[in-house]
Coordinates of C-alpha atoms in Angstrom, one line a residue:
M1 CA 0.0 0.0 0.0
Q2 CA 1.4 3.4 -1.0
A3 CA 1.3 6.5 1.2
P4 CA -1.2 9.2 -0.1
Q5 CA 0.3 12.0 -2.1
A6 CA -1.2 14.5 0.3
E7 CA 0.6 12.9 3.2
E8 CA 3.9 12.9 1.2
N9 CA 3.6 16.7 0.8
E10 CA 2.4 17.5 4.3
V11 CA 5.4 19.3 5.6
K12 CA 8.7 20.4 4.2
S13 CA 11.3 21.1 6.8
S14 CA 15.0 21.3 7.2
C15 CA 16.7 20.1 10.3
S16 CA 19.7 18.3 8.9
W17 CA 23.0 19.4 10.5
L18 CA 26.6 18.4 10.4
V19 CA 29.0 17.8 13.2
R20 CA 32.8 17.9 13.2
C21 CA 35.0 16.2 15.6
T22 CA 38.4 16.0 17.1
S23 CA 39.9 13.1 18.9
Y24 CA 38.2 14.0 22.1
Q25 CA 34.8 15.4 21.4
C26 CA 32.5 16.2 18.5
F27 CA 31.5 19.8 17.6
P28 CA 29.2 21.1 14.9
S29 CA 30.2 23.3 12.1
R30 CA 27.5 23.9 9.6
I31 CA 23.8 23.8 9.1
F32 CA 21.9 23.7 5.8
S33 CA 18.9 26.0 5.6
S34 CA 15.6 25.0 4.1
K35 CA 16.0 27.6 1.3
S36 CA 17.5 24.9 -0.9
P37 CA 14.7 22.9 -2.7
P38 CA 14.3 19.3 -1.7
S39 CA 15.6 16.6 -4.0
P40 CA 13.5 14.5 -6.2
P41 CA 13.2 10.8 -5.2
P42 CA 16.6 9.4 -5.8
E43 CA 17.4 5.9 -7.0
N44 CA 19.1 4.9 -3.8
G45 CA 16.1 5.8 -1.7
C46 CA 17.8 8.0 0.9
D47 CA 16.0 11.3 0.5
D48 CA 12.5 12.6 0.3
D49 CA 10.1 15.2 1.7
T50 CA 10.1 15.6 5.5
K51 CA 7.0 13.8 6.8
A52 CA 6.1 15.3 10.1
T53 CA 7.0 18.0 12.5
G54 CA 7.8 15.9 15.6
Q55 CA 6.1 15.8 18.9
K56 CA 7.6 17.7 21.9
L57 CA 6.2 17.4 25.4
Q58 CA 6.9 21.0 26.1
K59 CA 7.0 23.9 23.5
Q60 CA 8.0 26.8 25.8
P61 CA 10.1 28.4 26.8
G62 CA 13.2 26.5 25.4
G63 CA 15.1 28.5 22.9
W64 CA 17.8 30.9 24.2
K65 CA 16.4 30.9 27.7
A66 CA 17.6 27.4 28.1
M67 CA 21.0 28.0 26.4
P68 CA 23.0 29.3 29.4
F69 CA 22.3 26.1 31.2
V70 CA 22.8 23.8 28.2
L71 CA 26.0 25.5 27.0
G72 CA 27.2 26.0 30.6
N73 CA 26.8 22.3 31.3
E74 CA 28.5 21.4 28.0
T75 CA 31.4 23.6 28.6
F76 CA 32.1 22.5 32.2
E77 CA 31.6 18.8 31.3
R78 CA 34.0 18.9 28.3
L79 CA 36.6 20.9 30.2
A80 CA 36.4 18.3 33.0
S81 CA 36.5 15.2 30.8
I82 CA 39.2 16.5 28.4
G83 CA 41.3 17.9 31.3
M84 CA 41.1 14.5 33.0
V85 CA 42.2 12.3 30.1
A86 CA 44.5 14.6 28.0
N87 CA 47.6 13.8 30.1
F88 CA 46.5 10.3 31.3
M89 CA 49.4 8.5 29.5
V90 CA 51.9 10.5 31.6
F91 CA 49.9 9.7 34.8
L92 CA 50.1 6.0 34.1
L93 CA 53.9 6.2 33.3
T94 CA 54.9 8.4 36.2
E95 CA 52.4 7.7 39.0
F96 CA 51.4 4.1 38.3
N97 CA 54.9 3.0 37.3
M98 CA 53.7 1.3 34.1
D99 CA 56.0 0.8 31.1
Q100 CA 55.0 2.3 27.8
V101 CA 53.5 -0.9 26.4
L102 CA 51.3 -1.6 29.5
A103 CA 50.2 2.1 29.7
S104 CA 49.5 2.1 26.0
N105 CA 47.3 -1.0 26.3
V106 CA 45.4 0.4 29.2
L107 CA 44.8 3.6 27.3
N108 CA 43.8 1.9 24.1
I109 CA 41.5 -0.7 25.7
W110 CA 39.8 2.0 27.8
S111 CA 39.5 4.3 24.8
G112 CA 37.9 1.4 22.8
I113 CA 35.3 0.7 25.5
T114 CA 34.6 4.4 25.9
N115 CA 34.0 4.8 22.2
F116 CA 31.8 1.8 21.8
A117 CA 29.7 3.0 24.8
P118 CA 27.8 5.8 22.8
L119 CA 26.2 3.1 20.7
I120 CA 24.5 1.7 23.9
G121 CA 23.8 5.3 25.1
A122 CA 22.1 6.2 21.8
Y123 CA 19.9 3.1 22.0
I124 CA 18.9 3.7 25.6
S125 CA 18.2 7.4 24.9
D126 CA 16.2 6.8 21.7
A127 CA 14.3 3.7 22.9
H128 CA 13.7 4.3 26.6
L129 CA 14.9 7.3 28.6
G130 CA 15.1 10.2 26.3
R131 CA 18.1 12.6 26.0
F132 CA 17.6 14.6 29.2
T133 CA 17.4 11.6 31.5
T134 CA 20.3 9.8 29.7
I135 CA 22.5 12.9 30.1
A136 CA 21.5 13.2 33.8
Y137 CA 22.5 9.7 34.7
A138 CA 25.7 9.9 32.5
T139 CA 26.9 13.1 34.2
F140 CA 26.6 11.5 37.7
S141 CA 28.6 8.5 36.4
S142 CA 31.3 10.8 35.0
F143 CA 31.5 12.7 38.3
T144 CA 31.8 9.4 40.3
G145 CA 34.7 8.3 38.0
M146 CA 36.5 11.7 38.4
V147 CA 36.1 11.6 42.2
M148 CA 37.7 8.2 42.2
L149 CA 40.7 9.3 40.1
T150 CA 41.2 12.3 42.3
L151 CA 41.3 10.0 45.4
I152 CA 43.8 7.7 43.6
A153 CA 46.1 10.7 43.1
W154 CA 45.5 11.9 46.7
L155 CA 45.8 8.8 48.7
P156 CA 49.2 7.0 48.5
Q157 CA 47.7 3.6 49.3
L158 CA 45.7 3.7 46.1
R159 CA 48.8 3.8 43.9
P160 CA 52.2 2.2 43.9
P161 CA 55.1 4.0 45.7
P162 CA 57.4 6.2 43.7
C163 CA 60.4 4.6 41.9
K164 CA 63.8 4.7 43.6
V165 CA 66.2 6.8 41.7
Q166 CA 69.4 4.9 42.8
P167 CA 69.2 2.1 41.9
H168 CA 66.3 2.6 39.4
Q169 CA 63.6 0.3 40.9
C170 CA 59.9 0.6 40.4
T171 CA 57.1 -1.3 42.2
L172 CA 54.2 -2.3 40.0
P173 CA 50.6 -1.6 41.0
T174 CA 48.8 -4.3 43.0
K175 CA 45.7 -6.0 41.7
S176 CA 43.5 -4.0 44.1
Q177 CA 45.1 -0.7 42.9
L178 CA 44.5 -1.7 39.3
G179 CA 40.9 -2.7 40.2
I180 CA 40.1 0.7 41.7
L181 CA 41.7 2.4 38.7
A182 CA 39.6 0.2 36.3
T183 CA 36.4 0.9 38.2
A184 CA 37.0 4.7 37.9
L185 CA 37.6 4.3 34.2
V186 CA 34.4 2.3 33.8
F187 CA 32.4 5.1 35.4
L188 CA 34.0 7.6 33.0
S189 CA 33.1 5.3 30.0
I190 CA 29.5 5.1 31.1
G191 CA 29.3 8.8 31.4
T192 CA 30.8 9.3 27.9
G193 CA 28.4 6.7 26.5
G194 CA 25.4 8.8 27.7
I195 CA 26.7 12.3 27.1
R196 CA 28.4 12.0 23.7
P197 CA 25.4 10.9 21.5
C198 CA 22.9 13.1 23.3
S199 CA 24.5 16.4 24.1
I200 CA 24.3 18.1 20.6
P201 CA 20.8 16.8 19.8
F202 CA 19.5 18.0 23.2
G203 CA 20.7 21.5 22.4
V204 CA 19.1 21.4 19.0
D205 CA 15.8 20.2 20.7
Q206 CA 15.5 23.6 22.3
F207 CA 14.7 25.3 19.0
D208 CA 11.9 24.8 16.5
S209 CA 13.5 24.0 13.2
K210 CA 10.2 24.7 11.3
T211 CA 10.6 28.5 11.8
D212 CA 13.2 30.9 10.6
Q213 CA 13.9 32.1 14.1
G214 CA 14.4 28.5 15.3
R215 CA 16.8 27.8 12.4
R216 CA 18.8 30.9 13.2
G217 CA 18.8 29.9 16.8
I218 CA 20.2 26.4 15.9
N219 CA 22.9 28.0 13.8
S220 CA 23.9 30.4 16.6
F221 CA 23.9 27.5 19.0
F222 CA 26.4 25.7 16.8
N223 CA 28.6 28.7 16.7
W224 CA 28.6 29.1 20.4
Y225 CA 29.1 25.4 20.9
Y226 CA 32.2 25.5 18.6
M227 CA 33.6 28.6 20.3
S228 CA 33.2 27.1 23.8
F229 CA 34.8 23.8 22.6
T230 CA 37.8 25.6 21.2
V231 CA 38.3 27.5 24.5
V232 CA 37.9 24.2 26.4
L233 CA 40.6 22.5 24.3
I234 CA 43.1 25.3 24.9
I235 CA 42.5 25.5 28.6
A236 CA 42.5 21.7 29.1
L237 CA 45.6 21.0 27.0
T238 CA 47.6 23.9 28.5
L239 CA 46.5 25.1 32.0
V240 CA 45.1 21.8 33.4
V241 CA 47.9 19.7 31.9
Y242 CA 50.5 22.2 33.3
I243 CA 49.0 21.9 36.7
Q244 CA 49.1 18.1 36.5
D245 CA 52.7 18.0 35.4
S246 CA 54.3 20.9 37.4
V247 CA 52.1 21.5 40.4
S248 CA 50.1 18.5 41.6
W249 CA 48.2 15.5 40.2
V250 CA 45.7 15.9 43.0
L251 CA 45.0 19.5 42.0
G252 CA 45.1 18.6 38.3
F253 CA 42.4 16.0 38.8
G254 CA 40.5 17.9 41.5
I255 CA 39.9 20.9 39.2
P256 CA 38.1 18.9 36.5
T257 CA 36.1 17.1 39.2
I258 CA 34.9 20.4 40.7
L259 CA 34.0 21.6 37.2
M260 CA 32.0 18.5 36.6
F261 CA 30.1 19.2 39.8
F262 CA 29.2 22.7 38.5
A263 CA 28.2 21.1 35.2
I264 CA 25.7 18.9 37.1
L265 CA 24.3 21.9 39.0
L266 CA 23.8 24.0 35.9
F267 CA 22.1 21.1 34.0
F268 CA 19.5 20.6 36.7
V269 CA 18.9 24.3 37.4
G270 CA 17.5 24.7 33.9
T271 CA 15.1 21.8 34.1
K272 CA 12.0 24.1 34.0
L273 CA 13.2 25.8 30.9
Y274 CA 14.1 22.8 28.7
V275 CA 12.1 21.3 25.8
Y276 CA 11.8 17.6 26.2
V277 CA 11.4 15.2 23.3
K278 CA 9.8 11.8 23.7
P279 CA 12.0 8.8 22.9
E280 CA 10.6 7.5 19.6
G281 CA 12.2 4.0 19.6
S282 CA 15.7 2.9 18.5
V283 CA 16.6 2.3 14.9
F284 CA 18.6 -0.8 16.0
T285 CA 15.4 -2.6 16.8
G286 CA 14.0 -1.8 13.3
M287 CA 17.2 -3.0 11.6
L288 CA 17.1 -6.3 13.5
Q289 CA 13.5 -6.7 12.5
V290 CA 14.4 -6.2 8.9
L291 CA 17.1 -8.8 9.0
V292 CA 14.8 -11.4 10.7
A293 CA 11.9 -10.7 8.4
A294 CA 14.1 -11.0 5.3
Y295 CA 15.5 -14.3 6.5
K296 CA 12.1 -15.7 7.3
K297 CA 10.9 -14.8 3.7
R298 CA 14.1 -15.7 2.0
N299 CA 12.3 -18.3 -0.3
L300 CA 9.8 -15.8 -1.6
K301 CA 10.3 -14.2 -5.0
L302 CA 10.4 -10.4 -5.4
P303 CA 7.5 -8.9 -7.4
V304 CA 7.8 -5.9 -9.7
V305 CA 4.6 -4.3 -8.4
D306 CA 5.2 -1.7 -5.7
A307 CA 1.7 -2.2 -4.2
L308 CA 2.8 -5.6 -2.8
Y309 CA 5.2 -3.9 -0.5
Y310 CA 4.2 -2.5 2.9
D311 CA 4.6 1.3 2.9
P312 CA 2.4 3.0 5.5
P313 CA 2.4 6.7 6.0
L314 CA 4.7 8.2 8.6
K315 CA 3.2 10.1 11.5
G316 CA 4.4 11.9 14.6
T317 CA 8.1 11.6 13.9
V318 CA 10.8 13.8 12.4
V319 CA 11.8 11.6 9.5
K320 CA 12.1 11.8 5.7
K321 CA 10.2 9.3 3.5
L322 CA 12.4 6.8 1.8
H323 CA 11.6 5.1 -1.5
L324 CA 12.2 1.4 -2.2
T325 CA 15.4 0.7 -4.2
N326 CA 17.1 -2.2 -5.8
K327 CA 20.2 -1.8 -3.6
F328 CA 20.6 -4.9 -1.4
R329 CA 17.5 -6.4 -3.0
L330 CA 17.3 -9.4 -0.7
L331 CA 16.3 -7.1 2.1
N332 CA 13.2 -6.0 0.1
K333 CA 11.6 -9.3 1.0
A334 CA 11.2 -8.0 4.6
S335 CA 8.5 -5.5 3.3
L336 CA 6.6 -8.1 1.1
I337 CA 3.0 -8.3 2.3
T338 CA 1.8 -11.8 3.0
E339 CA -1.6 -13.0 3.8
G340 CA -2.9 -11.9 7.2
A341 CA 0.1 -9.7 7.9
V342 CA -1.7 -6.4 7.6
G343 CA -5.0 -5.6 9.4
P344 CA -8.0 -3.9 7.8
D345 CA -6.8 -0.6 9.2
G346 CA -3.4 -1.0 7.7
S347 CA -1.7 -1.9 11.0
N348 CA 1.1 -4.4 11.1
S349 CA 0.5 -7.3 13.5
T350 CA 3.8 -9.1 12.8
P351 CA 6.7 -6.6 13.0
W352 CA 9.2 -9.4 13.0
R353 CA 7.9 -10.8 9.8
L354 CA 6.8 -7.6 8.0
C355 CA 8.7 -4.4 7.9
S356 CA 7.9 -1.1 6.2
I357 CA 9.8 0.2 3.2
Q358 CA 11.1 2.9 5.5
K359 CA 12.8 0.5 7.9
V360 CA 14.2 -1.5 5.0
E361 CA 15.8 1.5 3.4
E362 CA 17.2 2.8 6.7
T363 CA 18.9 -0.6 7.1
K364 CA 20.3 -0.3 3.6
C365 CA 21.7 3.1 4.3
L366 CA 23.8 1.6 7.1
F367 CA 24.9 -1.4 5.0
K368 CA 26.2 0.8 2.1
I369 CA 28.1 3.0 4.5
I370 CA 29.8 0.2 6.4
P371 CA 32.6 -0.4 3.8
I372 CA 33.5 3.3 3.9
W373 CA 33.3 3.4 7.7
A374 CA 35.8 0.5 8.0
S375 CA 38.4 2.4 6.0
G376 CA 38.5 5.1 8.8
I377 CA 39.9 2.7 11.4
I378 CA 43.5 2.5 10.2
C379 CA 43.5 6.3 9.5
F380 CA 42.5 6.9 13.1
T381 CA 45.0 4.4 14.3
A382 CA 47.7 6.8 13.2
I383 CA 46.0 9.7 14.9
V384 CA 45.7 7.9 18.3
Q385 CA 49.4 7.6 18.5
Q386 CA 49.5 11.3 19.5
G387 CA 48.2 10.3 23.0
T388 CA 50.6 7.3 23.5
F389 CA 54.1 7.0 21.9
T390 CA 54.3 10.7 20.9
L391 CA 54.1 11.5 24.6
S392 CA 56.8 8.9 25.3
Q393 CA 59.0 10.7 22.7
A394 CA 58.3 14.1 24.3
L395 CA 59.3 12.9 27.8
K396 CA 62.8 12.0 26.3
M397 CA 63.4 15.4 24.7
D398 CA 64.3 18.9 25.8
R399 CA 60.9 20.5 26.6
H400 CA 62.2 23.8 27.9
L401 CA 61.1 27.2 26.5
G402 CA 63.4 29.6 28.2
P403 CA 65.3 28.9 31.4
N404 CA 62.2 28.6 33.7
F405 CA 59.4 27.0 31.7
Q406 CA 59.0 23.4 30.5
I407 CA 56.3 22.4 28.1
P408 CA 54.1 19.6 29.5
A409 CA 54.2 16.6 27.3
G410 CA 50.4 16.3 27.3
S411 CA 50.1 19.9 25.9
L412 CA 51.8 19.0 22.6
T413 CA 48.6 17.9 21.0
T414 CA 47.6 21.6 21.0
I415 CA 49.8 21.8 17.9
S416 CA 47.3 19.6 16.0
M417 CA 44.4 21.6 17.4
I418 CA 46.0 24.9 16.4
T419 CA 46.6 23.5 12.9
I420 CA 42.9 22.6 12.6
A421 CA 41.8 25.9 14.0
L422 CA 43.9 27.9 11.5
W423 CA 43.2 25.7 8.5
I424 CA 39.4 25.3 8.7
P425 CA 38.6 29.0 8.3
M426 CA 41.0 29.3 5.4
Y427 CA 39.6 26.1 3.9
D428 CA 36.0 27.2 4.2
R429 CA 36.5 30.8 3.2
V430 CA 39.2 30.7 0.6
L431 CA 39.8 27.2 -0.8
V432 CA 36.2 26.0 -1.0
P433 CA 34.9 29.0 -3.0
S434 CA 37.8 28.6 -5.4
L435 CA 37.3 24.9 -5.9
R436 CA 33.5 25.4 -6.2
K437 CA 34.0 27.5 -9.3
V438 CA 35.9 24.6 -10.9
T439 CA 34.0 21.6 -9.6
R440 CA 30.5 23.1 -9.2
V441 CA 30.3 20.9 -6.1
E442 CA 28.8 22.8 -3.1
G443 CA 31.6 21.7 -0.8
G444 CA 34.4 22.3 -3.3
I445 CA 35.3 18.6 -3.3
T446 CA 33.2 15.6 -2.5
L447 CA 33.2 14.2 1.0
L448 CA 34.9 11.0 -0.1
Q449 CA 37.7 13.0 -1.8
R450 CA 38.1 14.9 1.4
M451 CA 38.4 11.7 3.4
G452 CA 41.0 10.3 1.0
I453 CA 43.2 13.4 1.3
G454 CA 43.1 13.0 5.0
M455 CA 44.4 9.5 4.7
V456 CA 47.3 10.7 2.7
F457 CA 48.2 13.2 5.4
S458 CA 48.0 10.5 8.1
I459 CA 50.4 8.3 6.1
L460 CA 52.8 11.2 5.7
S461 CA 52.5 12.0 9.5
M462 CA 53.6 8.5 10.4
V463 CA 56.6 8.6 8.0
V464 CA 57.7 11.9 9.4
A465 CA 57.2 10.6 13.0
G466 CA 59.4 7.6 12.2
L467 CA 62.2 9.8 10.8
V468 CA 62.1 12.2 13.7
E469 CA 62.2 9.3 16.2
R470 CA 65.2 7.8 14.5
M471 CA 67.0 11.2 14.8
R472 CA 65.9 11.6 18.4
R473 CA 67.1 8.2 19.5
A474 CA 70.5 8.7 17.7
S475 CA 70.9 12.0 19.5
A476 CA 70.0 10.5 22.9
L477 CA 72.4 7.7 22.5
A478 CA 75.2 10.0 21.5
H479 CA 74.6 12.9 23.9
A480 CA 72.2 11.5 26.6
G481 CA 71.1 14.1 29.2
P482 CA 69.4 13.5 32.5
N483 CA 67.1 10.5 32.4
G484 CA 68.3 9.7 28.9
A485 CA 66.7 12.7 27.3
A486 CA 68.0 13.8 23.9
P487 CA 69.3 17.3 23.6
L488 CA 66.8 18.1 20.9
T489 CA 64.0 20.5 21.3
V490 CA 60.6 18.9 21.6
L491 CA 59.4 21.2 18.8
W492 CA 60.9 18.6 16.4
L493 CA 57.6 16.8 17.0
A494 CA 55.7 19.7 15.5
P495 CA 55.8 18.6 11.9
Q496 CA 54.2 15.2 12.5
L497 CA 51.6 16.8 14.8
M498 CA 50.8 19.5 12.1
L499 CA 50.4 16.8 9.5
M500 CA 48.1 14.9 11.8
G501 CA 46.1 18.1 12.3
F502 CA 45.6 18.2 8.5
A503 CA 44.6 14.5 8.6
E504 CA 41.9 15.3 11.2
A505 CA 40.7 18.3 9.3
F506 CA 40.2 16.3 6.1
N507 CA 39.5 12.7 7.1
I508 CA 38.0 12.9 10.6
I509 CA 35.8 16.0 10.0
G510 CA 34.9 14.6 6.6
Q511 CA 33.8 11.3 8.2
I512 CA 31.5 13.1 10.6
E513 CA 30.0 15.2 7.9
F514 CA 29.7 12.1 5.6
Y515 CA 27.8 10.1 8.2
N516 CA 25.4 12.9 9.2
K517 CA 24.7 13.8 5.5
E518 CA 24.3 10.3 4.2
F519 CA 22.1 8.9 7.0
P520 CA 18.4 9.7 7.3
E521 CA 17.7 12.5 9.9
N522 CA 16.1 10.1 12.4
M523 CA 19.4 8.1 12.5
S524 CA 21.6 11.1 13.7
S525 CA 22.3 9.4 17.0
L526 CA 23.6 6.3 15.1
A527 CA 25.6 8.6 12.8
N528 CA 27.4 10.2 15.8
S529 CA 27.9 6.8 17.5
L530 CA 29.3 5.3 14.3
F531 CA 32.3 7.7 14.4
S532 CA 32.9 6.7 18.0
C533 CA 33.0 3.1 16.8
T534 CA 35.8 4.2 14.4
M535 CA 37.8 5.5 17.3
A536 CA 37.1 2.3 19.3
G537 CA 38.2 0.1 16.4
A538 CA 41.4 2.2 16.0
S539 CA 42.1 1.9 19.7
Y540 CA 41.7 -1.9 19.7
L541 CA 43.8 -2.2 16.5
S542 CA 46.5 0.0 18.0
A543 CA 46.5 -2.2 21.1
A544 CA 46.8 -5.4 19.0
L545 CA 49.7 -3.9 16.9
V546 CA 51.5 -2.9 20.1
N547 CA 51.2 -6.3 21.7
I548 CA 52.2 -8.2 18.5
V549 CA 55.2 -6.0 18.0
H550 CA 56.2 -6.2 21.6
S551 CA 56.0 -10.0 21.7
T552 CA 57.5 -10.8 18.3
T553 CA 60.3 -8.3 17.8
G554 CA 63.6 -8.5 19.6
G555 CA 65.5 -11.6 20.8
H556 CA 69.1 -12.7 20.8
D557 CA 70.0 -10.1 23.4
H558 CA 68.3 -7.4 21.4
P559 CA 65.3 -5.6 23.0
D560 CA 62.0 -5.4 21.2
W561 CA 60.9 -2.3 19.3
L562 CA 58.7 -1.1 22.2
T563 CA 60.9 -2.0 25.2
K564 CA 60.5 0.0 28.4
D565 CA 63.5 2.2 27.6
I566 CA 62.5 4.1 24.5
N567 CA 66.1 4.8 23.7
A568 CA 66.9 1.1 23.5
G569 CA 63.9 0.3 21.3
K570 CA 62.8 1.2 17.8
V571 CA 59.5 3.0 18.0
E572 CA 60.0 4.4 14.5
N573 CA 59.5 0.9 13.1
L574 CA 56.0 0.9 14.6
Y575 CA 55.3 4.2 12.9
F576 CA 56.6 2.9 9.6
L577 CA 54.4 -0.2 10.0
I578 CA 51.3 1.9 10.6
A579 CA 52.2 4.0 7.5
G580 CA 52.4 0.8 5.4
L581 CA 49.0 -0.3 6.6
G582 CA 47.8 3.2 5.7
V583 CA 48.9 2.8 2.1
L584 CA 47.1 -0.6 1.9
N585 CA 44.0 1.0 3.5
L586 CA 44.1 3.9 1.0
G587 CA 43.9 1.4 -1.8
Y588 CA 41.0 -0.3 -0.2
F589 CA 39.2 3.0 0.3
L590 CA 39.6 4.0 -3.3
W591 CA 38.1 0.6 -4.3
A592 CA 35.2 0.9 -1.8
S593 CA 34.4 4.5 -2.7
R594 CA 34.5 4.0 -6.5
G595 CA 31.0 2.7 -6.8
Y596 CA 29.5 4.7 -3.9
Q597 CA 26.2 6.5 -4.7
Y598 CA 25.7 9.7 -2.7
K599 CA 22.4 10.3 -1.1
S600 CA 22.5 13.8 -2.7
K601 CA 25.1 16.0 -4.2
V602 CA 24.7 19.8 -4.4
M603 CA 25.7 21.3 -7.7
I604 CA 26.0 25.1 -7.8
D605 CA 26.2 27.5 -10.8
D606 CA 28.8 30.2 -10.8
E607 CA 27.5 33.4 -9.2
E608 CA 29.8 35.5 -11.4
H609 CA 27.6 34.6 -14.4
G610 CA 24.9 36.8 -13.0
H611 CA 22.6 33.9 -12.0
D612 CA 21.2 33.1 -8.6
F613 CA 22.4 29.9 -7.0
D614 CA 21.0 27.1 -9.1
V615 CA 20.9 24.2 -6.7
E616 CA 20.4 20.8 -8.1
L617 CA 20.1 17.8 -5.8
N618 CA 21.1 14.9 -7.9
V619 CA 22.0 11.3 -7.2
V620 CA 25.5 10.9 -8.7
K621 CA 28.0 8.2 -8.9
K622 CA 31.4 8.8 -7.4

């Protein structure tokens, strides 16, 4: 049964938005207004008129009256979480007496768990609790984890004793100390799983995207969110890290904990001002139903008549109508109408045997993106090295700026952040308009092209990192200073970090934009969670590489590449190995993206010809 034409044209709205992301937290960058005409029904079924306006439990006041509390909570929470983890590798090395392999494993495994957690958080939010309640529980979990880490830094019995300088002896942490540390990290992971997929959508919920005023409010919210995020990064990676390195770990962890407490207070003070959106059900359940229904009807033949497919109208949800396509045709069997499956009123009495075309096409959108998603794991594996072995390099270099100031090792990642902050405005304001005149693509280049360029930068970064490490180790062996530090300035690490900043600006930001643009709007939580899964996969891959290299290299009185003494190892070989995997991954990406069909591609006529923008939304082949 087909949806009536009147229902298909009921509402036209624009609430699609894009988010950009760094290694620590996502932030939005652009919003598309509804001035652009909607696309015609495409062949791949991932676009159509918006069907409904959404149901909100509370219409007023919301808007900017709620923003001081939403943005205040966001700012304090991000400052607390980033300040807590930015220098954590150094904490494990210096305060928990771990060697670089064990510390790297702890950091990678925890990062993997943390980045898979938003998938669970998105499901709980969409299907059961809603965004407000999910964020509320998550903030308390994060606060609990931060209190535990502060106590670990404060109470000597919760961590191993300091290493003896002469002779150099270190006591490893006990099982109970590791257990308390693991418990604290689990609480932080639970908090991230609830906050990350819900924070930006909850802010957008406060505005009515059907009105010009609401859309302007959303755009301003994104700008303020981005600005606050930039300020948070600078403070967390400089001031907080400096306090941890040079003043006290107790104070360095205590400040983020106090800020998290203020974040909770601000969040609950604004409860009477928020707009609350009902949980509408998780897309994961619908996808599972599609797979089960298609399997149960695997022996049926596909008809050519559309009327034999179940296609009810959409009501009471913010979602775009999707058309049936021939992509992954076997899944179409899930929407085949069989005898007795549909009631006289059009209701579906067997959701695990009959699924709507909408659910089938949403599932297809995930399947066609998975091959592209997989290519991001190795690229991000190179990026996560900034928080592990790059810090190990920095600790064995001259970090002084002048006679009295020493750069904290954890602050070096600000070089990547500064590169991104300087490049993005130039890219958006200068390069994109120039490219647009040549390619007539609204973004200057396609999203897949942007992601591929980022992969090239990540490969170059690993090559440069390997060459710099080889030079650093040779200098340390020839002219070792105190604690085996090389007499080379730590700024020699800047080139690899700058290249990694370009990799993030192209590939990582391109991934986030790609997911949010190619997924239907009601799958935005899944889109944000999917990037977290990329980071999780990269963390686990990095941990696997580290352990394989650690256990298979060395021998015959030669230490392995990643031995505890970085000057005796060969960390550069790990970098070159990741660069080689990156080259193979780039080839796979080019193969996977060659046949990709975009949901939509915006083509723009040149303004200099005296025409208004002529926007065409076409389905094109890459």
